XYZ file of C-alpha atoms in Angstrom:
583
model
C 65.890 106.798 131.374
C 62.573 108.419 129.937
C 61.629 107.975 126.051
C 62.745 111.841 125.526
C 66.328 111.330 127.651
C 66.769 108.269 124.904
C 65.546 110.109 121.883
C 67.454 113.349 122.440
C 70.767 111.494 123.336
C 70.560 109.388 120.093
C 69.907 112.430 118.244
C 72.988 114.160 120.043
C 74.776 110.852 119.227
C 73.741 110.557 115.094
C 74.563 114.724 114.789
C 78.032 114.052 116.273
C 78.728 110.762 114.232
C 77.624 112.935 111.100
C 79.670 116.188 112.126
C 82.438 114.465 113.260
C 82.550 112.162 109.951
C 82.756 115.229 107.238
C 84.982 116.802 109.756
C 87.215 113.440 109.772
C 89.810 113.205 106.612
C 88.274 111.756 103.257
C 88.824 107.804 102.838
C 61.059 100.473 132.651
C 59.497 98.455 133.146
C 57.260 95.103 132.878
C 54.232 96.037 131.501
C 51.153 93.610 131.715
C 48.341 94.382 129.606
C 44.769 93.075 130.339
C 42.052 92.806 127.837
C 39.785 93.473 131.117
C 40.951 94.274 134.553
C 38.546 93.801 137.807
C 39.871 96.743 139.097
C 41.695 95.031 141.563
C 45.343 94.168 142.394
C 46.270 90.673 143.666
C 46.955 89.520 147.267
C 46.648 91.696 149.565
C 46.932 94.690 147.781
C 43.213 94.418 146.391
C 40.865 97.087 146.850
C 38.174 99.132 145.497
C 36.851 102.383 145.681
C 33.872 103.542 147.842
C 31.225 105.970 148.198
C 29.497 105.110 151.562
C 31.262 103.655 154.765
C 31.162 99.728 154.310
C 29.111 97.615 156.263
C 31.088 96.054 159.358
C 30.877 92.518 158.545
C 33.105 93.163 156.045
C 36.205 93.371 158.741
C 35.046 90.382 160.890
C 37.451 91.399 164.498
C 37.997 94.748 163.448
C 33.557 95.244 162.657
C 34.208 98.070 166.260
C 36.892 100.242 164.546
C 34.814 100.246 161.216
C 32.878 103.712 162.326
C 33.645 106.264 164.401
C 35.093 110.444 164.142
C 37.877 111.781 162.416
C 40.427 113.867 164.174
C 42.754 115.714 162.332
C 45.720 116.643 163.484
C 48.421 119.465 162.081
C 52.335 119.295 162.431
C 54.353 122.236 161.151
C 58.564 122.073 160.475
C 60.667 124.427 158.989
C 60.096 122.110 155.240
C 56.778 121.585 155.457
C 53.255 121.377 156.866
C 51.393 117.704 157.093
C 48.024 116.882 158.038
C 47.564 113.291 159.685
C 43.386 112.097 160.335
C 42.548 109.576 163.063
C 40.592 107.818 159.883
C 43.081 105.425 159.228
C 46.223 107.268 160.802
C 47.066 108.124 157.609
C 48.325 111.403 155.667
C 46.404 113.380 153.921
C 48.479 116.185 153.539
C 51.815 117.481 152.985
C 51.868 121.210 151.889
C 55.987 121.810 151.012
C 57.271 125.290 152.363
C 59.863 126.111 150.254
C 58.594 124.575 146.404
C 55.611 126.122 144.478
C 53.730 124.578 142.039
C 54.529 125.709 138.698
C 51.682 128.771 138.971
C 54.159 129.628 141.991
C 51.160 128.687 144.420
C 51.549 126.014 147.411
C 50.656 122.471 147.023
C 49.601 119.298 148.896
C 51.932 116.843 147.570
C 49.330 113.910 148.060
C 47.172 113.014 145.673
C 44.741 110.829 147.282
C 42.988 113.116 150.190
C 39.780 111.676 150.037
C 40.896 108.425 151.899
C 45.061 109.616 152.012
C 48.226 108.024 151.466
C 49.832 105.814 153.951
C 47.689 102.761 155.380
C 48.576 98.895 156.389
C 46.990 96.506 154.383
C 46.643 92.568 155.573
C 44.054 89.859 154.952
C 42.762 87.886 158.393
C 42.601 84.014 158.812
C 38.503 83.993 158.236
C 39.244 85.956 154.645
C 38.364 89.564 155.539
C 40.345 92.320 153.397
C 41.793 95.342 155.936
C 42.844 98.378 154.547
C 43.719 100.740 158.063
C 42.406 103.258 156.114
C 38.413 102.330 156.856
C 39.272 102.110 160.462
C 39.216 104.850 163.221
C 41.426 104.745 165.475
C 41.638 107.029 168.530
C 44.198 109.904 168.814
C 47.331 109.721 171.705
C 48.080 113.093 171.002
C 46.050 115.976 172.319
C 47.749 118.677 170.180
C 45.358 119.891 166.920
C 48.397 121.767 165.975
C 51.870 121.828 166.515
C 54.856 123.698 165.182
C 58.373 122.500 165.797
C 61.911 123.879 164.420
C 65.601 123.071 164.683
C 66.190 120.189 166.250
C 62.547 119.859 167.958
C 60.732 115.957 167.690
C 57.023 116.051 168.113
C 54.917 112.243 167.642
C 51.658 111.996 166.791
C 50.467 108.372 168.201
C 47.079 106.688 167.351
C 45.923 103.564 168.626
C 43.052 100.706 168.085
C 41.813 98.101 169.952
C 40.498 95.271 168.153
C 39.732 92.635 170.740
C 41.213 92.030 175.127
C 44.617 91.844 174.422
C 44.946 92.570 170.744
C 45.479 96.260 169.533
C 47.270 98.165 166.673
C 49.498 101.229 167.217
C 50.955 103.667 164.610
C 53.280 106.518 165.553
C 54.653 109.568 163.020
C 57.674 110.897 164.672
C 58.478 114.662 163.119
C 61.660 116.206 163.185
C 61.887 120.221 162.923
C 64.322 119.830 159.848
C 64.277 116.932 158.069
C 61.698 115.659 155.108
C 62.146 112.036 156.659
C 59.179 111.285 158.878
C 59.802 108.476 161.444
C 56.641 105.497 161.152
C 56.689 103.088 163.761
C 53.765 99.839 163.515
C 53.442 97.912 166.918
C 50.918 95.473 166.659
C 49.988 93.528 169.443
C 48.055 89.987 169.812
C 47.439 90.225 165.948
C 49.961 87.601 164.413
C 47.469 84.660 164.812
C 44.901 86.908 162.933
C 46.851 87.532 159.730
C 46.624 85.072 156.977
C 49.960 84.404 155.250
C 52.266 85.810 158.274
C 52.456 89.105 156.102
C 51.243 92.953 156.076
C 51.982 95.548 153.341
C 52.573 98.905 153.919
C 51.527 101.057 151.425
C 51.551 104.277 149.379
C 48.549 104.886 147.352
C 47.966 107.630 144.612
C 50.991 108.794 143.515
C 52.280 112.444 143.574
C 49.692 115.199 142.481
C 51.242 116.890 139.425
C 53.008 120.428 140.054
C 54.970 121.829 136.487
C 52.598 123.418 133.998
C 52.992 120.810 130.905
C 51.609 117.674 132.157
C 52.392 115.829 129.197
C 56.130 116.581 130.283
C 55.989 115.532 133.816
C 54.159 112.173 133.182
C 57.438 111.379 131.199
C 59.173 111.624 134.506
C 56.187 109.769 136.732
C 57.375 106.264 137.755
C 56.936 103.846 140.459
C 60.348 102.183 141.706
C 62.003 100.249 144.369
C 65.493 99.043 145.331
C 65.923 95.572 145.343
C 68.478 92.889 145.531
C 70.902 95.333 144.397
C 69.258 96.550 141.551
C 66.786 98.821 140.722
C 62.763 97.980 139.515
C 61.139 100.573 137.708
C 57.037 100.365 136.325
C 56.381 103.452 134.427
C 52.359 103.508 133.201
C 52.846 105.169 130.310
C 49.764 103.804 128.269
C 46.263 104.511 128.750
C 43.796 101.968 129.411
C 46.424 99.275 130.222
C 47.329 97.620 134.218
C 50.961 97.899 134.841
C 51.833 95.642 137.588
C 55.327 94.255 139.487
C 55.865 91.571 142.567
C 58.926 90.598 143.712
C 60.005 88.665 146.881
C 63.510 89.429 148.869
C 64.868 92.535 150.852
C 64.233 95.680 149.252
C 66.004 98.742 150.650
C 63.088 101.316 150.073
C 59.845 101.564 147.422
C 58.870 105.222 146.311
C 56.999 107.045 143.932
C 57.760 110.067 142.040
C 57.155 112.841 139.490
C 60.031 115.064 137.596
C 61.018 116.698 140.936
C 59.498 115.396 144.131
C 59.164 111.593 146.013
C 57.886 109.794 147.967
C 59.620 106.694 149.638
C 58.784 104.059 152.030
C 61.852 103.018 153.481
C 62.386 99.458 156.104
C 64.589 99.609 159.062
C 64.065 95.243 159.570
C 63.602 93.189 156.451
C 61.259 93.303 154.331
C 60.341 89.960 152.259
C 58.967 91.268 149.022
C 57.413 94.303 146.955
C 54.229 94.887 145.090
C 53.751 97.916 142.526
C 50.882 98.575 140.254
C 50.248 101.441 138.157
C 47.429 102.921 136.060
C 47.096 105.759 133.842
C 44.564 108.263 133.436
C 43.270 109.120 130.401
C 42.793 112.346 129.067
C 44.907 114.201 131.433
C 48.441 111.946 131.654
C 47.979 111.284 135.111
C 49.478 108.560 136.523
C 48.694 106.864 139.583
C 50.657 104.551 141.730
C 50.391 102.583 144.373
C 54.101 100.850 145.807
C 53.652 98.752 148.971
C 56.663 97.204 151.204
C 55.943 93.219 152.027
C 56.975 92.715 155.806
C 56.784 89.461 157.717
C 55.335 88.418 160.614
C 55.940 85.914 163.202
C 53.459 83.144 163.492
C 53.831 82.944 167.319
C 54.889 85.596 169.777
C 52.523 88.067 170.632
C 53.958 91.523 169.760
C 55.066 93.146 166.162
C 57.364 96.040 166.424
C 58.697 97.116 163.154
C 60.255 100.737 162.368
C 59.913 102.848 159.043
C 61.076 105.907 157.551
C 59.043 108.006 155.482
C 60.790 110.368 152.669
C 58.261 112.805 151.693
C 60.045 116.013 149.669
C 61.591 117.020 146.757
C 64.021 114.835 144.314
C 67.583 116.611 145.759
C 70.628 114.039 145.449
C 72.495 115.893 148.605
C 69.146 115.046 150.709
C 68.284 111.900 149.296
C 71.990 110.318 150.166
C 71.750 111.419 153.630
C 68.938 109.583 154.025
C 72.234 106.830 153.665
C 69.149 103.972 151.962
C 70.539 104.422 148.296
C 67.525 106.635 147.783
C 69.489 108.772 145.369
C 69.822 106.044 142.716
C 65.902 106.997 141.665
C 67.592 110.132 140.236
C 68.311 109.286 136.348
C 71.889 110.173 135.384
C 71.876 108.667 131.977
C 74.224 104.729 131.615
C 75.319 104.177 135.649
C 78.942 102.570 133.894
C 79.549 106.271 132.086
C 77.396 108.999 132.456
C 76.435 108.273 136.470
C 80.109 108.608 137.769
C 80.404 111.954 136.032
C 77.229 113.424 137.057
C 78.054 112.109 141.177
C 81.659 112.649 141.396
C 82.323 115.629 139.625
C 79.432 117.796 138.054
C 77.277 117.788 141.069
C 80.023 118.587 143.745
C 81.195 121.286 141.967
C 77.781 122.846 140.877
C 76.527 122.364 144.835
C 80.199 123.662 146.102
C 79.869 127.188 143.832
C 76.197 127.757 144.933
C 77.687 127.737 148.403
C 78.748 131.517 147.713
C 77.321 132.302 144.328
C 73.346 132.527 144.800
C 72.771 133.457 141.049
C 71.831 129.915 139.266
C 72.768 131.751 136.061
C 76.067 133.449 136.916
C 77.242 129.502 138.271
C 76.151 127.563 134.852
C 77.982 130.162 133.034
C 81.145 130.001 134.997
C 80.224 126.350 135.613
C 80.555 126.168 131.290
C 84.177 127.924 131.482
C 85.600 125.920 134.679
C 84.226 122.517 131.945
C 85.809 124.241 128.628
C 89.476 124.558 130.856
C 89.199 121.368 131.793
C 88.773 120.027 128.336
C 90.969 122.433 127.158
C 93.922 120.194 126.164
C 91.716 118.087 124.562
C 90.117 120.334 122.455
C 93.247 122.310 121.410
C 94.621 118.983 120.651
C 91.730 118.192 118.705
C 91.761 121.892 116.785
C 95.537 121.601 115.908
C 94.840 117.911 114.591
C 92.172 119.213 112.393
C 94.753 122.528 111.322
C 97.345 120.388 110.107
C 94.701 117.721 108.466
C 93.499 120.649 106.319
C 96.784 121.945 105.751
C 97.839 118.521 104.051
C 94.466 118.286 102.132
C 95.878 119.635 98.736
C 98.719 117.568 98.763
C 96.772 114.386 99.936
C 94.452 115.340 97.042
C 97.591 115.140 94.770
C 98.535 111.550 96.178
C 94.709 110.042 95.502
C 94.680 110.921 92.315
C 98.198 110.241 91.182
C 97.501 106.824 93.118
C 93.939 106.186 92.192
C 94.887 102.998 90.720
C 97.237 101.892 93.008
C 95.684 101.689 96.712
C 98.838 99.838 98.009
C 101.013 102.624 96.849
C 98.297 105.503 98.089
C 98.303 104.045 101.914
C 102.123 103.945 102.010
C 102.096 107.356 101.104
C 99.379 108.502 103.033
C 101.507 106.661 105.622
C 104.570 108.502 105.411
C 102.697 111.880 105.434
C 100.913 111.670 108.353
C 103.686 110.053 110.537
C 106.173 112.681 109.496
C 103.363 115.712 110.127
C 102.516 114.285 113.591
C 99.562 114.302 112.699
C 96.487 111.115 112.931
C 93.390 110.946 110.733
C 91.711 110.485 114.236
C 93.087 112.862 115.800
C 90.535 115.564 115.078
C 87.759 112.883 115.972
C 88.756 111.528 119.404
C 89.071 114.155 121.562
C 85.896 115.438 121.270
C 84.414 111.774 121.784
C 86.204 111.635 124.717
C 84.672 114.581 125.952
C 80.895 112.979 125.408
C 80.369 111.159 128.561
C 81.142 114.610 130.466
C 78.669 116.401 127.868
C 75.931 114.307 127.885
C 76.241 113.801 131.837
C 75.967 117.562 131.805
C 72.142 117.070 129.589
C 71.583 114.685 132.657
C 72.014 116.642 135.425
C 70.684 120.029 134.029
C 67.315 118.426 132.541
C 66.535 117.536 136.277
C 68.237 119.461 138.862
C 65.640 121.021 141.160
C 67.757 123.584 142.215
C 67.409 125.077 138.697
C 63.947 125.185 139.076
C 62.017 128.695 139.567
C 65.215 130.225 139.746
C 65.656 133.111 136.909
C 68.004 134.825 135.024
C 67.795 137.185 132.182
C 64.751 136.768 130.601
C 64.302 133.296 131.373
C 61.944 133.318 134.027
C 62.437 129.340 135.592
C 65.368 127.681 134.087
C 63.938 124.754 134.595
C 61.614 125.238 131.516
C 62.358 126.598 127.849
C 62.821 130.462 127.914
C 60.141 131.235 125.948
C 59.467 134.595 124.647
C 56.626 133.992 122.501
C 53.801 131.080 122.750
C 52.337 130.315 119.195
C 49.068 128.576 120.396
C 49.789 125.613 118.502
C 52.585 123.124 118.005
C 55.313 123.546 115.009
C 56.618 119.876 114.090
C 59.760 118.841 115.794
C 60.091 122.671 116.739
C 57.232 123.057 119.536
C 54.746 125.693 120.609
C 57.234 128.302 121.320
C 60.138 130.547 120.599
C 62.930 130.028 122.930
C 65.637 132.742 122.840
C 68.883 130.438 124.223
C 68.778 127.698 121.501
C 68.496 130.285 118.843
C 71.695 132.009 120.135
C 73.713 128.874 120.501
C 72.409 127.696 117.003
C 74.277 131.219 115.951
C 77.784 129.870 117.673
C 77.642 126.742 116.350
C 77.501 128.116 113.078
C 80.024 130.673 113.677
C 82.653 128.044 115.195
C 81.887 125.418 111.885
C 82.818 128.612 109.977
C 86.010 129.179 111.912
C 87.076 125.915 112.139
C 89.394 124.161 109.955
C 88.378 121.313 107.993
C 89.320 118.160 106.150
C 86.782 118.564 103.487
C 85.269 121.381 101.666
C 82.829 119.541 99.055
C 79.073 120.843 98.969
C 78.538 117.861 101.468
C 80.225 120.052 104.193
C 78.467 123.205 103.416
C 75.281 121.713 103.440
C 76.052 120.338 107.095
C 77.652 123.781 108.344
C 74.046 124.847 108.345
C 71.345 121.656 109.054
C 73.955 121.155 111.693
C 72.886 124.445 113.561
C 69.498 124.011 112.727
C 69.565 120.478 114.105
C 70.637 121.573 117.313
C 67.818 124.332 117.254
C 65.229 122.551 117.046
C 66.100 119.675 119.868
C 66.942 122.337 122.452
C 64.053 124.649 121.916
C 61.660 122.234 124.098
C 65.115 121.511 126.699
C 65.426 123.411 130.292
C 66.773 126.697 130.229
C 69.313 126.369 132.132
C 70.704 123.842 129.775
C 70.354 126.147 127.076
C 72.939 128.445 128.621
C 74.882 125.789 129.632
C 75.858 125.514 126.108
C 75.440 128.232 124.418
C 78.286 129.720 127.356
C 80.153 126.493 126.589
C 79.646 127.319 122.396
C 81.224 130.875 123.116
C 83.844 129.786 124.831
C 84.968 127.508 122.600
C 84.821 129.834 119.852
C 86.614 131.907 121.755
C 89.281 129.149 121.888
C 89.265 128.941 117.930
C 89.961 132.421 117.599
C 92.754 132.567 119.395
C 93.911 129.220 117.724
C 93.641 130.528 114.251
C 95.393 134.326 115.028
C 98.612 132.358 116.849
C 99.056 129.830 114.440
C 101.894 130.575 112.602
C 103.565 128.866 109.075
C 106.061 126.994 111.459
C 103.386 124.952 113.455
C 102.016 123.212 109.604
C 103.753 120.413 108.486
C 106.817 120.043 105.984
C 106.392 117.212 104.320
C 109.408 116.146 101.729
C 108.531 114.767 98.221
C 108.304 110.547 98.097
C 111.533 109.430 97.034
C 109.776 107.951 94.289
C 108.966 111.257 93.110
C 111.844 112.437 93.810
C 114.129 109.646 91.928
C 111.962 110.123 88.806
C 112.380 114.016 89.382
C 116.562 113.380 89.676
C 116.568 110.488 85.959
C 114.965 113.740 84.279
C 117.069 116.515 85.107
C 119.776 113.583 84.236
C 118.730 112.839 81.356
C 118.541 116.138 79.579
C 121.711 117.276 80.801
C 123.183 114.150 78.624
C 121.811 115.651 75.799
């Protein structure tokens, strides 16, 4: 959960506690800072940046492979176009067909093209650091481009020999639809070379940046893996600090990712640890991550044959599950004991089932907001009628607290009687509408990051994905932004309207002051939200006003409570009339 997913929701939470009390009847990460870093990470995950081709003693068996001339090599599905180099056998480029960036241009999802993405890294018995990406190896595959569709494999195989009888083979294996990429390592003769009995595999760079506000997206930049069970998250959200994480034992898949795309590295055999280090860039909120799967290797036998798979596309929970690795846990839905079950079981399959015949994103939030309000229908109109009756009683509760003010006993006996012979609780009014919270803020979960929202329009908003802003200031209003968004303004307007129409237990100055900073509260958080959550709620706000309405005209003198006098009232009212009659 990112700082702004905690700050709004406790904001949410403190504005409901406050409503909902003058409403209510009267009574990521491990983060390892270093004063000065050598630039390098630990093991075998060390490196540094070069200029000019190092000299070959620095890679002792492997001094042949260390020069050499880069092939590159094209394959083209229907999701995307990669670009693979004999220099390393590595990527260094992955251009997405059907995502823009956010100046609706294509972009290469890799970050690192000057030396790419994907290498091996492994230190050798006599102390020489290998990174595959320094090495050329020579190209199987005689294609320079290839295009494949449906159900269409292509592999593009590249292989280096080191010494007689030791060589290193690594094979991408495409598929015409699918964003996994198949990576296959065969190494053979090598195990007695490798110090520690261990490789990484490794993605270095990150994910280049793609939304317009940068700021925003670095919020949602993290490094992560999935291990033991549990999830390990290092989010370099500091400049000028090392963020680093090592763990040993089987991890199901490492990845890296921004507010809407990945990319994983995911084991087929067991891998024995994971290293993660992060860095961020100052003055432009990059940051940049490198996440590398630890994999063992036998000290004897003479061949290593171990089998990847390589998620490179966007941040889709339908995708990501099929991928059947528990990749879709990266996506943050909010507490996984609450807010998670909502968001997987019932928001998203509905949402995903609708768009099946309803292509407008717009048109299926708003009907999306009315198929919510009937569920929590009975709920609210129990909460409404609660509320009704509460206000109903509030003269004659009045009455009691005064005429009781010194005498609390006799005040909560009395309040006691009234409220069980109206039917009515003090609560009442309250917890319905908490009960409702988990679904609502599940909702801000999966709206704040659904990539199927994004660069989809409707109305005037243009991506709903973003704020619909119809006017840019040029400079930043406190707590209010740069902007004027046109949805948060309009729902700010029905939650004023619905406080208005609503009954309540109090009318002191207290409660008028809330009917509008309440309103205004809710403008200014959701001015800088998506959209598309905008709508949401603003549909959801009209409905339910909608609902009061209706309420409030078929609400008839019958449905309020008739409450009969104490009988200690009414024995003093019966010596009276007694008493005079005497005389």
């Amino acid at each position: 959960m990112d700082k702004n997913s905690v700050t709004g929701l406790a904001l949410i939470a403190v504005i409901m506690i406050v409503w909902l009390q003058f409403m209510s009847p009267a009574k990521k990460t491990q983060q390892l800072p270093q004063a000065a870093t050598t630039g390098q990470a630990a093991g075998a995950s060390a490196q540094a940046p070069v200029s000019a081709p190092p000299p070959t003693a620095n890679f002792g068996v492997f001094a042949s492979s260390a020069s050499g001339t880069e092939r590159l090599t094209t394959v083209e599905n229907e999701l995307f176009r990669a670009t693979l180099t004999s220099k390393g056998a590595t990527l260094k480029s992955l251009v997405l067909k059907k995502h823009l960036d956010g100046n609706l241009k294509p972009f290469n999802l890799v970050s690192n093209t000057a030396k790419g993405a994907i290498s091996l890294l492994f230190q050798t018995k006599d102390g020489k650091k290998i990174d595959t990406r320094d090495l050329y190896f020579t190209s199987i595959s005689a294609d320079t481009l290839r295009s494949i569709t449906g159900k269409q494999t292509y592999a593009v195989s590249y292989h280096l020999d080191v010494a007689p009888g030791q060589a290193l083979d690594i094979t991408y294996l495409f598929s015409g639809q699918s964003y996994k990429v198949d990576y296959d390592v065969k190494m053979t003769g090598l195990s007695s070379e490798l110090a520690g009995s261990e490789y990484q595999l490794q993605w270095d760079g990150g994910l280049v940046y793609t939304e317009k506000n940068r700021e925003e997206e670095a919020t949602n930049a993290l490094a992560s893996a999935y291990l033991g069970g549990s999830l390990v998250k290092l989010d370099a959200s500091k400049e000028n600090q090392f963020y680093r994480e090592e763990q040993s034992g089987e991890a199901k898949w490492v990845a890296v990712r921004d507010k809407y795309f990945v990319s994983a590295l995911i084991p087929k055999e067991r891998s024995t640890g994971i290293y993660i280090e992060g860095r961020k860039s100052p003055g432009n909120h990059f940051e940049n991550y490198l996440v590398a799967l630890k994999m063992g290797v036998p000290s004897t036998g003479s061949l290593v044959d171990n089998h990847y798979g390589i998620y490179l596309g966007p941040l889709d929970y339908n995708i990501m599950k099929s991928q059947k690795a528990g990749l879709e846990k990266l996506l943050d839905f909010g507490w996984d004991w609450l807010t998670r079950p909502f968001a997987e079981f019932i928001i998203l399959p509905v949402f995903n089932w609708m768009n099946t015949f309803i292509g407008n994103y717009g048109i299926i939030i708003i009907i999306f907001a009315f198929l919510i309000k009937l569920v929590t229908y009975p709920l609210s109109m129990a909460s409404t009628k609660s509320m009704k009756k509460m206000s109903a009683l509030q003269p004659m509760l009045k009455e009691l607290q005064d005429k009781y003010k010194d005498n609390p006993e006799k005040l909560q006996s009395e309040l006691g009687r009234i409220y069980k012979e109206a039917g009515v609780n003090p609560l009442g009014g309250c917890l319905p509408v908490l009960l409702q919270m988990p679904l609502l803020f599940a909702m801000f979960y999966v709206f704040r990051s659904s990539i199927q929202l994004r660069q989809h329009g409707f109305l005037w908003a243009k991506d709903l994905s973003v704020p619909d802003s119809i006017l840019n200031f040029g400079f930043a209003i406190p707590m209010y932004g740069d902007h004027i968004a046109v949805f948060p303004i309009l729902m700010a307007v029905t939650v004023f309207i619905q406080q208005k129409i609503t009954p309540t237990a109090q009318t002191n100055d207290q409660m008028k002051v809330m009917t509008y900073m309440f309103p205004a509260m809710m403008l200014l958080f959701f001015n800088n939200m998506p959209a598309g959550l905008g709508l949401y709620y603003l549909m959801f706000n009209i409905f339910s006003v909608a609902q009061q309405y209706y309420i409030n005209k078929t609400t008839t003198a019958a449905d309020m409570p008739k409450i009969s006098p104490s009988p200690a009232a009414a024995g003093k009212s019966g010596q009276k009339k007694k008493g005079g009659h005497k005389k």
